[in-house]
Amino acid sequence: MDNRQLPRFELTSWPTREAMVSHGLAINLPWLAFVNVSFALMILLRNVLFHNIDNIYHAGLRLTQMIDALMLGIILFSAVFTLMAWRQKHGVGFVLFITGLLWSLSCYWFITDWQLPHAWPLCVILLLSAMAALYFHPAGLLAFVLPLWLTLPMASVVLNQGINIRFAVVWLVFTLILICGRFILLRWFNEAWQRNQQNQLLIARLDALAHTDPMTETANRRAMENVLESAIQQKKTFTVIMLDVDFFKHYNDSYGHQAGDDCLTRVAQVLKQSVRTPEDVVSRYGGEEFVVILFDCPEKLATQVAARIQESLRTAAIAHEASTVSEYVTVSMGIAGFAPGMSASQIIAQADAALYRAKETGRNRWLS
């Protein structure tokens, strides 16, 4: 049975690694935005929170206006990359790069012009926050971190008018901390992805078991009903063939139930070989009854499928000495075409009525 025939449960895991990364971004980027917006608001309200800090550090009007504009830009772009992550839009990396660039310009001026002692911790917190939020998304992580990471040594060189050995050592150690921290977090992410794949495989197996008749390896009745409901909702055209193995109770009585199971399995194989396309669905309706759903198939064409089923059973030549219509296993079939406004139960009832008439008029035949 082709699994594409059956409706699938919505998986509780992620179908691809990209989907898992998108889910992580939707969760983590709002937190990163909160960090950005919090610091940006603190800087915008610096004169209120820190008692007129612009006068203390003799900040010029032009520079303070530029800093305020950068903070407003950071708040705006933080909102943008949050919305993009929620809606799974492309281009998040570019917006993160702009946000990181705005922070790098601000921190450069904080260090070189204002010489604020807390500018260094601000950069460190931003870098660590980005690493924690984006460790599984290397493009976004580099886009945000790289401008800030390069700003620190550049500001140190300008501030100290040359390379400061102590700063260089601290900067290298901090870089190593970032790289190792991301490596450790990424290992956890990879393990989570592996568990996700295992869960996805398990769900697929359980889903197949829930929709498959284990003996005949065809769709079970539940799957068939779901396929019909889905086809009706999607306004697809189809025809249903309901069939019943003739005198199957006599077959079981003569050959035994194990042979009866083998007989149904062989009949199911004939049905699967007789349909036209992989989209057609063969299902076991119950006992010795089967239902075949033929998509984009008018009733006249369905009779050709019925004739092929009958001929294939003759070729299979499954002995049935207890039958009164043939020395081999035969089936009776009822054909019903779907019409707009019909429900799944109605079309099954119509096919069942046609099957009943075929059995009443001598079996080993089809009627519609």
Tab-separated table of C-alpha atoms in Angstrom:
chain	number	residue	atom	x	y	z
A	1	MET	CA	0.000	0.000	0.000
A	2	ASP	CA	1.299	3.416	-0.966
A	3	ASN	CA	1.396	5.567	2.181
A	4	ARG	CA	0.646	8.616	0.054
A	5	GLN	CA	-2.900	7.346	-0.200
A	6	LEU	CA	-3.570	7.842	3.471
A	7	PRO	CA	-4.239	11.009	5.480
A	8	ARG	CA	-1.479	11.801	7.946
A	9	PHE	CA	-1.742	12.946	11.515
A	10	GLU	CA	-0.093	16.278	12.132
A	11	LEU	CA	3.313	15.435	13.542
A	12	THR	CA	4.141	16.865	16.913
A	13	SER	CA	7.796	17.020	15.847
A	14	TRP	CA	9.493	19.008	13.076
A	15	PRO	CA	9.695	17.493	9.576
A	16	THR	CA	13.030	19.176	8.750
A	17	ARG	CA	15.928	20.730	10.591
A	18	GLU	CA	15.024	24.069	8.988
A	19	ALA	CA	11.577	23.858	10.566
A	20	MET	CA	13.149	23.206	13.963
A	21	VAL	CA	15.475	26.210	13.490
A	22	SER	CA	12.485	28.389	12.522
A	23	HIS	CA	10.679	27.247	15.660
A	24	GLY	CA	13.743	28.123	17.749
A	25	LEU	CA	13.973	31.571	16.190
A	26	ALA	CA	10.300	32.208	16.893
A	27	ILE	CA	10.951	31.476	20.570
A	28	ASN	CA	14.412	33.020	21.084
A	29	LEU	CA	14.328	36.179	18.982
A	30	PRO	CA	11.590	37.850	21.058
A	31	TRP	CA	13.814	37.354	24.105
A	32	LEU	CA	16.806	38.845	22.249
A	33	ALA	CA	14.585	41.726	21.189
A	34	PHE	CA	13.592	42.241	24.826
A	35	VAL	CA	17.281	42.492	25.784
A	36	ASN	CA	17.943	44.979	22.978
A	37	VAL	CA	14.908	47.111	23.730
A	38	SER	CA	15.625	47.107	27.477
A	39	PHE	CA	19.166	48.449	27.030
A	40	ALA	CA	18.044	50.880	24.323
A	41	LEU	CA	15.373	52.318	26.644
A	42	MET	CA	17.894	52.593	29.481
A	43	ILE	CA	20.168	54.599	27.213
A	44	LEU	CA	17.308	56.788	25.953
A	45	LEU	CA	16.311	57.475	29.588
A	46	ARG	CA	19.925	57.774	30.781
A	47	ASN	CA	19.552	61.309	32.096
A	48	VAL	CA	16.575	60.267	34.215
A	49	LEU	CA	18.061	56.998	35.469
A	50	PHE	CA	21.621	58.235	36.012
A	51	HIS	CA	21.088	61.854	37.077
A	52	ASN	CA	21.894	63.892	33.962
A	53	ILE	CA	24.746	61.723	32.726
A	54	ASP	CA	25.206	63.773	29.518
A	55	ASN	CA	26.479	66.742	31.545
A	56	ILE	CA	28.719	64.542	33.680
A	57	TYR	CA	30.505	63.135	30.606
A	58	HIS	CA	30.249	66.382	28.624
A	59	ALA	CA	28.410	64.766	25.746
A	60	GLY	CA	27.844	67.069	22.800
A	61	LEU	CA	24.355	67.751	21.527
A	62	ARG	CA	25.029	66.295	18.082
A	63	LEU	CA	26.451	63.068	19.505
A	64	THR	CA	23.578	62.624	21.977
A	65	GLN	CA	21.071	63.132	19.176
A	66	MET	CA	22.841	60.493	17.093
A	67	ILE	CA	22.870	58.081	20.045
A	68	ASP	CA	19.158	58.639	20.608
A	69	ALA	CA	18.466	58.026	16.909
A	70	LEU	CA	20.492	54.804	17.034
A	71	MET	CA	18.545	53.608	20.080
A	72	LEU	CA	15.239	54.271	18.344
A	73	GLY	CA	16.570	52.356	15.337
A	74	ILE	CA	17.523	49.414	17.558
A	75	ILE	CA	14.025	49.340	19.074
A	76	LEU	CA	12.473	49.454	15.592
A	77	PHE	CA	14.668	46.710	14.112
A	78	SER	CA	14.207	44.555	17.210
A	79	ALA	CA	10.461	44.679	16.626
A	80	VAL	CA	11.006	43.896	12.937
A	81	PHE	CA	13.129	40.774	13.434
A	82	THR	CA	10.694	39.549	16.092
A	83	LEU	CA	7.761	39.832	13.673
A	84	MET	CA	9.800	38.209	10.906
A	85	ALA	CA	10.644	35.271	13.173
A	86	TRP	CA	7.001	34.801	14.205
A	87	ARG	CA	5.857	34.841	10.578
A	88	GLN	CA	8.874	32.792	9.410
A	89	LYS	CA	9.921	35.390	6.862
A	90	HIS	CA	13.285	35.361	5.120
A	91	GLY	CA	15.817	38.132	5.687
A	92	VAL	CA	16.067	37.877	9.484
A	93	GLY	CA	19.865	37.763	9.197
A	94	PHE	CA	19.963	41.124	7.409
A	95	VAL	CA	17.815	42.814	10.077
A	96	LEU	CA	19.987	41.282	12.808
A	97	PHE	CA	23.067	42.649	11.048
A	98	ILE	CA	21.603	46.166	10.975
A	99	THR	CA	20.731	45.871	14.672
A	100	GLY	CA	24.236	44.683	15.542
A	101	LEU	CA	25.725	47.473	13.429
A	102	LEU	CA	23.689	50.094	15.268
A	103	TRP	CA	24.889	48.700	18.591
A	104	SER	CA	28.505	48.647	17.399
A	105	LEU	CA	28.369	52.325	16.399
A	106	SER	CA	26.782	53.247	19.727
A	107	CYS	CA	29.279	51.252	21.804
A	108	TYR	CA	32.214	52.659	19.797
A	109	TRP	CA	31.175	56.192	20.726
A	110	PHE	CA	30.481	55.163	24.322
A	111	ILE	CA	34.032	53.846	24.635
A	112	THR	CA	36.028	56.354	22.583
A	113	ASP	CA	34.102	59.625	23.041
A	114	TRP	CA	32.318	59.292	26.359
A	115	GLN	CA	34.677	56.694	27.841
A	116	LEU	CA	31.827	55.098	29.761
A	117	PRO	CA	33.135	52.302	32.006
A	118	HIS	CA	29.914	50.287	31.655
A	119	ALA	CA	30.127	50.261	27.829
A	120	TRP	CA	32.354	47.158	27.945
A	121	PRO	CA	29.911	45.100	30.063
A	122	LEU	CA	27.106	46.213	27.746
A	123	CYS	CA	28.955	44.769	24.745
A	124	VAL	CA	29.686	41.538	26.599
A	125	ILE	CA	26.044	41.090	27.636
A	126	LEU	CA	24.840	41.745	24.094
A	127	LEU	CA	27.316	39.227	22.655
A	128	LEU	CA	26.426	36.546	25.198
A	129	SER	CA	22.702	37.163	24.711
A	130	ALA	CA	23.048	36.796	20.959
A	131	MET	CA	25.052	33.599	21.376
A	132	ALA	CA	22.415	32.118	23.687
A	133	ALA	CA	19.557	33.096	21.348
A	134	LEU	CA	21.160	32.302	17.972
A	135	TYR	CA	23.718	29.519	18.563
A	136	PHE	CA	21.761	27.162	16.258
A	137	HIS	CA	21.471	29.782	13.467
A	138	PRO	CA	25.062	30.598	12.392
A	139	ALA	CA	24.105	33.183	9.748
A	140	GLY	CA	21.999	35.194	12.189
A	141	LEU	CA	24.554	34.821	14.970
A	142	LEU	CA	27.426	36.110	12.826
A	143	ALA	CA	25.269	38.909	11.438
A	144	PHE	CA	24.526	40.274	14.911
A	145	VAL	CA	27.781	39.441	16.698
A	146	LEU	CA	30.430	40.295	14.094
A	147	PRO	CA	29.996	44.109	14.125
A	148	LEU	CA	30.129	44.206	17.944
A	149	TRP	CA	32.984	41.705	18.138
A	150	LEU	CA	35.102	43.807	15.752
A	151	THR	CA	34.151	47.062	17.475
A	152	LEU	CA	35.761	46.051	20.780
A	153	PRO	CA	39.384	45.803	19.525
A	154	MET	CA	38.919	48.826	17.238
A	155	ALA	CA	37.683	50.950	20.162
A	156	SER	CA	40.534	49.672	22.336
A	157	VAL	CA	43.130	50.644	19.725
A	158	VAL	CA	41.642	54.141	19.384
A	159	LEU	CA	41.269	54.585	23.146
A	160	ASN	CA	44.797	53.376	23.976
A	161	GLN	CA	46.375	54.752	20.789
A	162	GLY	CA	47.716	51.306	20.011
A	163	ILE	CA	47.348	47.644	20.882
A	164	ASN	CA	46.822	46.965	24.578
A	165	ILE	CA	48.260	43.531	25.405
A	166	ARG	CA	46.023	42.984	28.428
A	167	PHE	CA	42.929	43.832	26.440
A	168	ALA	CA	44.072	41.589	23.582
A	169	VAL	CA	44.427	38.634	25.974
A	170	VAL	CA	41.024	39.278	27.546
A	171	TRP	CA	39.448	39.693	24.110
A	172	LEU	CA	40.921	36.399	22.876
A	173	VAL	CA	39.786	34.567	26.020
A	174	PHE	CA	36.289	35.994	25.656
A	175	THR	CA	36.241	34.956	21.984
A	176	LEU	CA	37.196	31.438	23.029
A	177	ILE	CA	34.379	31.455	25.603
A	178	LEU	CA	31.885	32.421	22.885
A	179	ILE	CA	33.094	29.715	20.498
A	180	CYS	CA	33.167	26.967	23.127
A	181	GLY	CA	29.811	28.024	24.559
A	182	ARG	CA	28.182	27.852	21.146
A	183	PHE	CA	29.772	24.458	20.493
A	184	ILE	CA	28.343	23.040	23.724
A	185	LEU	CA	24.877	24.475	23.125
A	186	LEU	CA	24.919	23.252	19.518
A	187	ARG	CA	25.628	19.716	20.724
A	188	TRP	CA	22.440	19.846	22.790
A	189	PHE	CA	20.557	21.177	19.768
A	190	ASN	CA	21.883	18.371	17.564
A	191	GLU	CA	20.897	15.778	20.155
A	192	ALA	CA	17.417	17.305	20.298
A	193	TRP	CA	17.214	17.071	16.498
A	194	GLN	CA	18.251	13.405	16.590
A	195	ARG	CA	15.578	12.683	19.205
A	196	ASN	CA	13.111	14.559	17.012
A	197	GLN	CA	13.964	12.305	14.053
A	198	GLN	CA	13.534	9.209	16.208
A	199	ASN	CA	10.171	10.500	17.471
A	200	GLN	CA	9.123	11.358	13.929
A	201	LEU	CA	9.956	7.813	12.766
A	202	LEU	CA	8.032	6.359	15.700
A	203	ILE	CA	5.025	8.579	14.987
A	204	ALA	CA	5.115	7.570	11.313
A	205	ARG	CA	5.157	3.896	12.265
A	206	LEU	CA	2.273	4.327	14.709
A	207	ASP	CA	0.393	6.367	12.128
A	208	ALA	CA	0.856	3.613	9.535
A	209	LEU	CA	-0.337	0.988	12.024
A	210	ALA	CA	-3.391	3.084	12.852
A	211	HIS	CA	-4.355	3.327	9.170
A	212	THR	CA	-3.300	-0.089	7.860
A	213	ASP	CA	-4.998	-3.456	7.965
A	214	PRO	CA	-2.109	-5.624	9.236
A	215	MET	CA	-3.165	-8.801	7.437
A	216	THR	CA	-3.837	-7.511	3.914
A	217	GLU	CA	-1.537	-4.442	4.127
A	218	THR	CA	-4.260	-2.264	2.665
A	219	ALA	CA	-5.867	0.806	4.173
A	220	ASN	CA	-8.207	-0.025	7.017
A	221	ARG	CA	-11.791	1.198	7.319
A	222	ARG	CA	-10.840	4.219	9.376
A	223	ALA	CA	-8.319	5.329	6.754
A	224	MET	CA	-10.821	4.763	3.947
A	225	GLU	CA	-13.434	6.920	5.680
A	226	ASN	CA	-10.861	9.681	6.215
A	227	VAL	CA	-9.888	9.545	2.530
A	228	LEU	CA	-13.522	9.843	1.477
A	229	GLU	CA	-14.187	12.773	3.808
A	230	SER	CA	-11.046	14.540	2.588
A	231	ALA	CA	-11.955	13.973	-1.066
A	232	ILE	CA	-15.468	15.341	-0.514
A	233	GLN	CA	-14.132	18.424	1.276
A	234	GLN	CA	-11.660	19.040	-1.564
A	235	LYS	CA	-14.467	18.504	-4.117
A	236	LYS	CA	-12.596	15.732	-5.912
A	237	THR	CA	-14.389	13.403	-8.319
A	238	PHE	CA	-14.180	9.685	-7.630
A	239	THR	CA	-15.948	6.362	-7.950
A	240	VAL	CA	-16.237	3.671	-5.291
A	241	ILE	CA	-16.193	-0.080	-5.868
A	242	MET	CA	-17.386	-2.170	-2.928
A	243	LEU	CA	-16.710	-5.876	-3.295
A	244	ASP	CA	-17.311	-9.038	-1.330
A	245	VAL	CA	-15.609	-12.430	-1.691
A	246	ASP	CA	-18.292	-14.856	-2.816
A	247	PHE	CA	-19.228	-17.601	-0.340
A	248	PHE	CA	-16.296	-16.773	1.922
A	249	LYS	CA	-17.939	-18.405	4.942
A	250	HIS	CA	-18.014	-21.668	2.977
A	251	TYR	CA	-14.352	-21.114	2.122
A	252	ASN	CA	-13.448	-20.826	5.814
A	253	ASP	CA	-15.511	-23.879	6.656
A	254	SER	CA	-13.803	-25.936	3.937
A	255	TYR	CA	-10.195	-24.781	4.177
A	256	GLY	CA	-9.901	-23.313	7.680
A	257	HIS	CA	-9.466	-19.779	8.962
A	258	GLN	CA	-5.723	-19.648	8.292
A	259	ALA	CA	-6.353	-20.463	4.640
A	260	GLY	CA	-9.139	-17.872	4.695
A	261	ASP	CA	-6.673	-15.222	5.869
A	262	ASP	CA	-4.264	-16.233	3.101
A	263	CYS	CA	-7.111	-15.999	0.589
A	264	LEU	CA	-7.980	-12.442	1.651
A	265	THR	CA	-4.323	-11.463	1.429
A	266	ARG	CA	-4.130	-12.754	-2.149
A	267	VAL	CA	-7.381	-10.995	-3.072
A	268	ALA	CA	-5.937	-7.755	-1.647
A	269	GLN	CA	-2.829	-8.186	-3.816
A	270	VAL	CA	-5.042	-8.612	-6.882
A	271	LEU	CA	-6.933	-5.425	-6.020
A	272	LYS	CA	-3.756	-3.397	-5.549
A	273	GLN	CA	-2.447	-4.629	-8.904
A	274	SER	CA	-5.735	-3.829	-10.646
A	275	VAL	CA	-6.074	-0.139	-9.723
A	276	ARG	CA	-4.872	2.498	-12.157
A	277	THR	CA	-2.675	4.929	-10.197
A	278	PRO	CA	-0.910	5.131	-6.798
A	279	GLU	CA	-3.557	7.678	-5.757
A	280	ASP	CA	-6.311	5.045	-5.940
A	281	VAL	CA	-7.026	3.575	-2.514
A	282	VAL	CA	-7.584	-0.091	-1.713
A	283	SER	CA	-9.003	-0.711	1.756
A	284	ARG	CA	-10.384	-3.582	3.752
A	285	TYR	CA	-13.873	-2.582	4.832
A	286	GLY	CA	-14.434	-5.493	7.191
A	287	GLY	CA	-14.346	-9.272	7.087
A	288	GLU	CA	-14.256	-10.345	3.417
A	289	GLU	CA	-15.404	-6.918	2.142
A	290	PHE	CA	-13.104	-4.447	0.402
A	291	VAL	CA	-13.577	-0.907	-0.901
A	292	VAL	CA	-11.649	0.565	-3.828
A	293	ILE	CA	-11.665	4.357	-4.316
A	294	LEU	CA	-10.826	5.471	-7.875
A	295	PHE	CA	-10.063	9.184	-8.221
A	296	ASP	CA	-10.923	11.147	-11.368
A	297	CYS	CA	-12.681	8.054	-12.649
A	298	PRO	CA	-16.199	8.055	-14.143
A	299	GLU	CA	-18.428	5.036	-13.544
A	300	LYS	CA	-17.903	3.708	-17.082
A	301	LEU	CA	-14.147	3.627	-16.567
A	302	ALA	CA	-14.656	2.006	-13.147
A	303	THR	CA	-16.295	-0.962	-14.905
A	304	GLN	CA	-12.989	-1.544	-16.700
A	305	VAL	CA	-11.257	-1.742	-13.332
A	306	ALA	CA	-13.947	-4.172	-12.137
A	307	ALA	CA	-13.386	-6.320	-15.239
A	308	ARG	CA	-9.637	-6.260	-14.591
A	309	ILE	CA	-10.195	-7.387	-10.995
A	310	GLN	CA	-12.378	-10.245	-12.222
A	311	GLU	CA	-9.846	-11.310	-14.856
A	312	SER	CA	-6.928	-11.085	-12.396
A	313	LEU	CA	-8.789	-13.350	-9.964
A	314	ARG	CA	-9.289	-15.881	-12.758
A	315	THR	CA	-5.558	-15.746	-13.429
A	316	ALA	CA	-4.764	-16.122	-9.716
A	317	ALA	CA	-6.971	-19.232	-9.697
A	318	ILE	CA	-7.461	-19.470	-5.933
A	319	ALA	CA	-9.247	-22.774	-5.471
A	320	HIS	CA	-12.736	-22.586	-3.931
A	321	GLU	CA	-14.497	-25.933	-4.180
A	322	ALA	CA	-17.294	-24.778	-1.850
A	323	SER	CA	-18.400	-22.008	-4.211
A	324	THR	CA	-21.512	-22.558	-6.337
A	325	VAL	CA	-20.528	-20.034	-9.029
A	326	SER	CA	-16.955	-21.077	-9.818
A	327	GLU	CA	-14.279	-23.542	-8.817
A	328	TYR	CA	-12.074	-20.553	-8.023
A	329	VAL	CA	-12.459	-17.542	-5.734
A	330	THR	CA	-14.667	-14.827	-7.226
A	331	VAL	CA	-16.019	-11.505	-6.001
A	332	SER	CA	-19.251	-9.569	-6.370
A	333	MET	CA	-18.934	-5.805	-6.841
A	334	GLY	CA	-21.093	-2.721	-6.474
A	335	ILE	CA	-20.075	0.513	-8.213
A	336	ALA	CA	-21.185	3.998	-7.158
A	337	GLY	CA	-20.054	7.343	-8.540
A	338	PHE	CA	-19.799	10.414	-6.347
A	339	ALA	CA	-22.202	13.267	-7.009
A	340	PRO	CA	-22.024	16.762	-5.449
A	341	GLY	CA	-23.936	16.936	-2.198
A	342	MET	CA	-23.362	13.300	-1.269
A	343	SER	CA	-21.758	12.381	2.040
A	344	ALA	CA	-19.240	9.589	2.571
A	345	SER	CA	-21.862	7.392	4.213
A	346	GLN	CA	-24.274	7.950	1.331
A	347	ILE	CA	-21.852	6.881	-1.364
A	348	ILE	CA	-20.846	3.807	0.658
A	349	ALA	CA	-24.536	2.958	1.110
A	350	GLN	CA	-25.099	3.353	-2.631
A	351	ALA	CA	-22.156	1.063	-3.464
A	352	ASP	CA	-23.328	-1.430	-0.842
A	353	ALA	CA	-26.815	-1.477	-2.383
A	354	ALA	CA	-25.299	-2.168	-5.816
A	355	LEU	CA	-23.190	-4.951	-4.282
A	356	TYR	CA	-26.290	-6.483	-2.706
A	357	ARG	CA	-28.035	-6.526	-6.086
A	358	ALA	CA	-24.988	-8.152	-7.699
A	359	LYS	CA	-25.075	-10.899	-5.081
A	360	GLU	CA	-28.819	-11.347	-5.433
A	361	THR	CA	-28.581	-11.732	-9.225
A	362	GLY	CA	-26.025	-14.533	-9.188
A	363	ARG	CA	-22.688	-13.205	-7.792
A	364	ASN	CA	-19.332	-13.080	-9.627
A	365	ARG	CA	-20.359	-9.843	-11.358
A	366	TRP	CA	-20.629	-6.099	-10.831
A	367	LEU	CA	-23.575	-3.726	-10.899
A	368	SER	CA	-23.914	0.031	-10.475
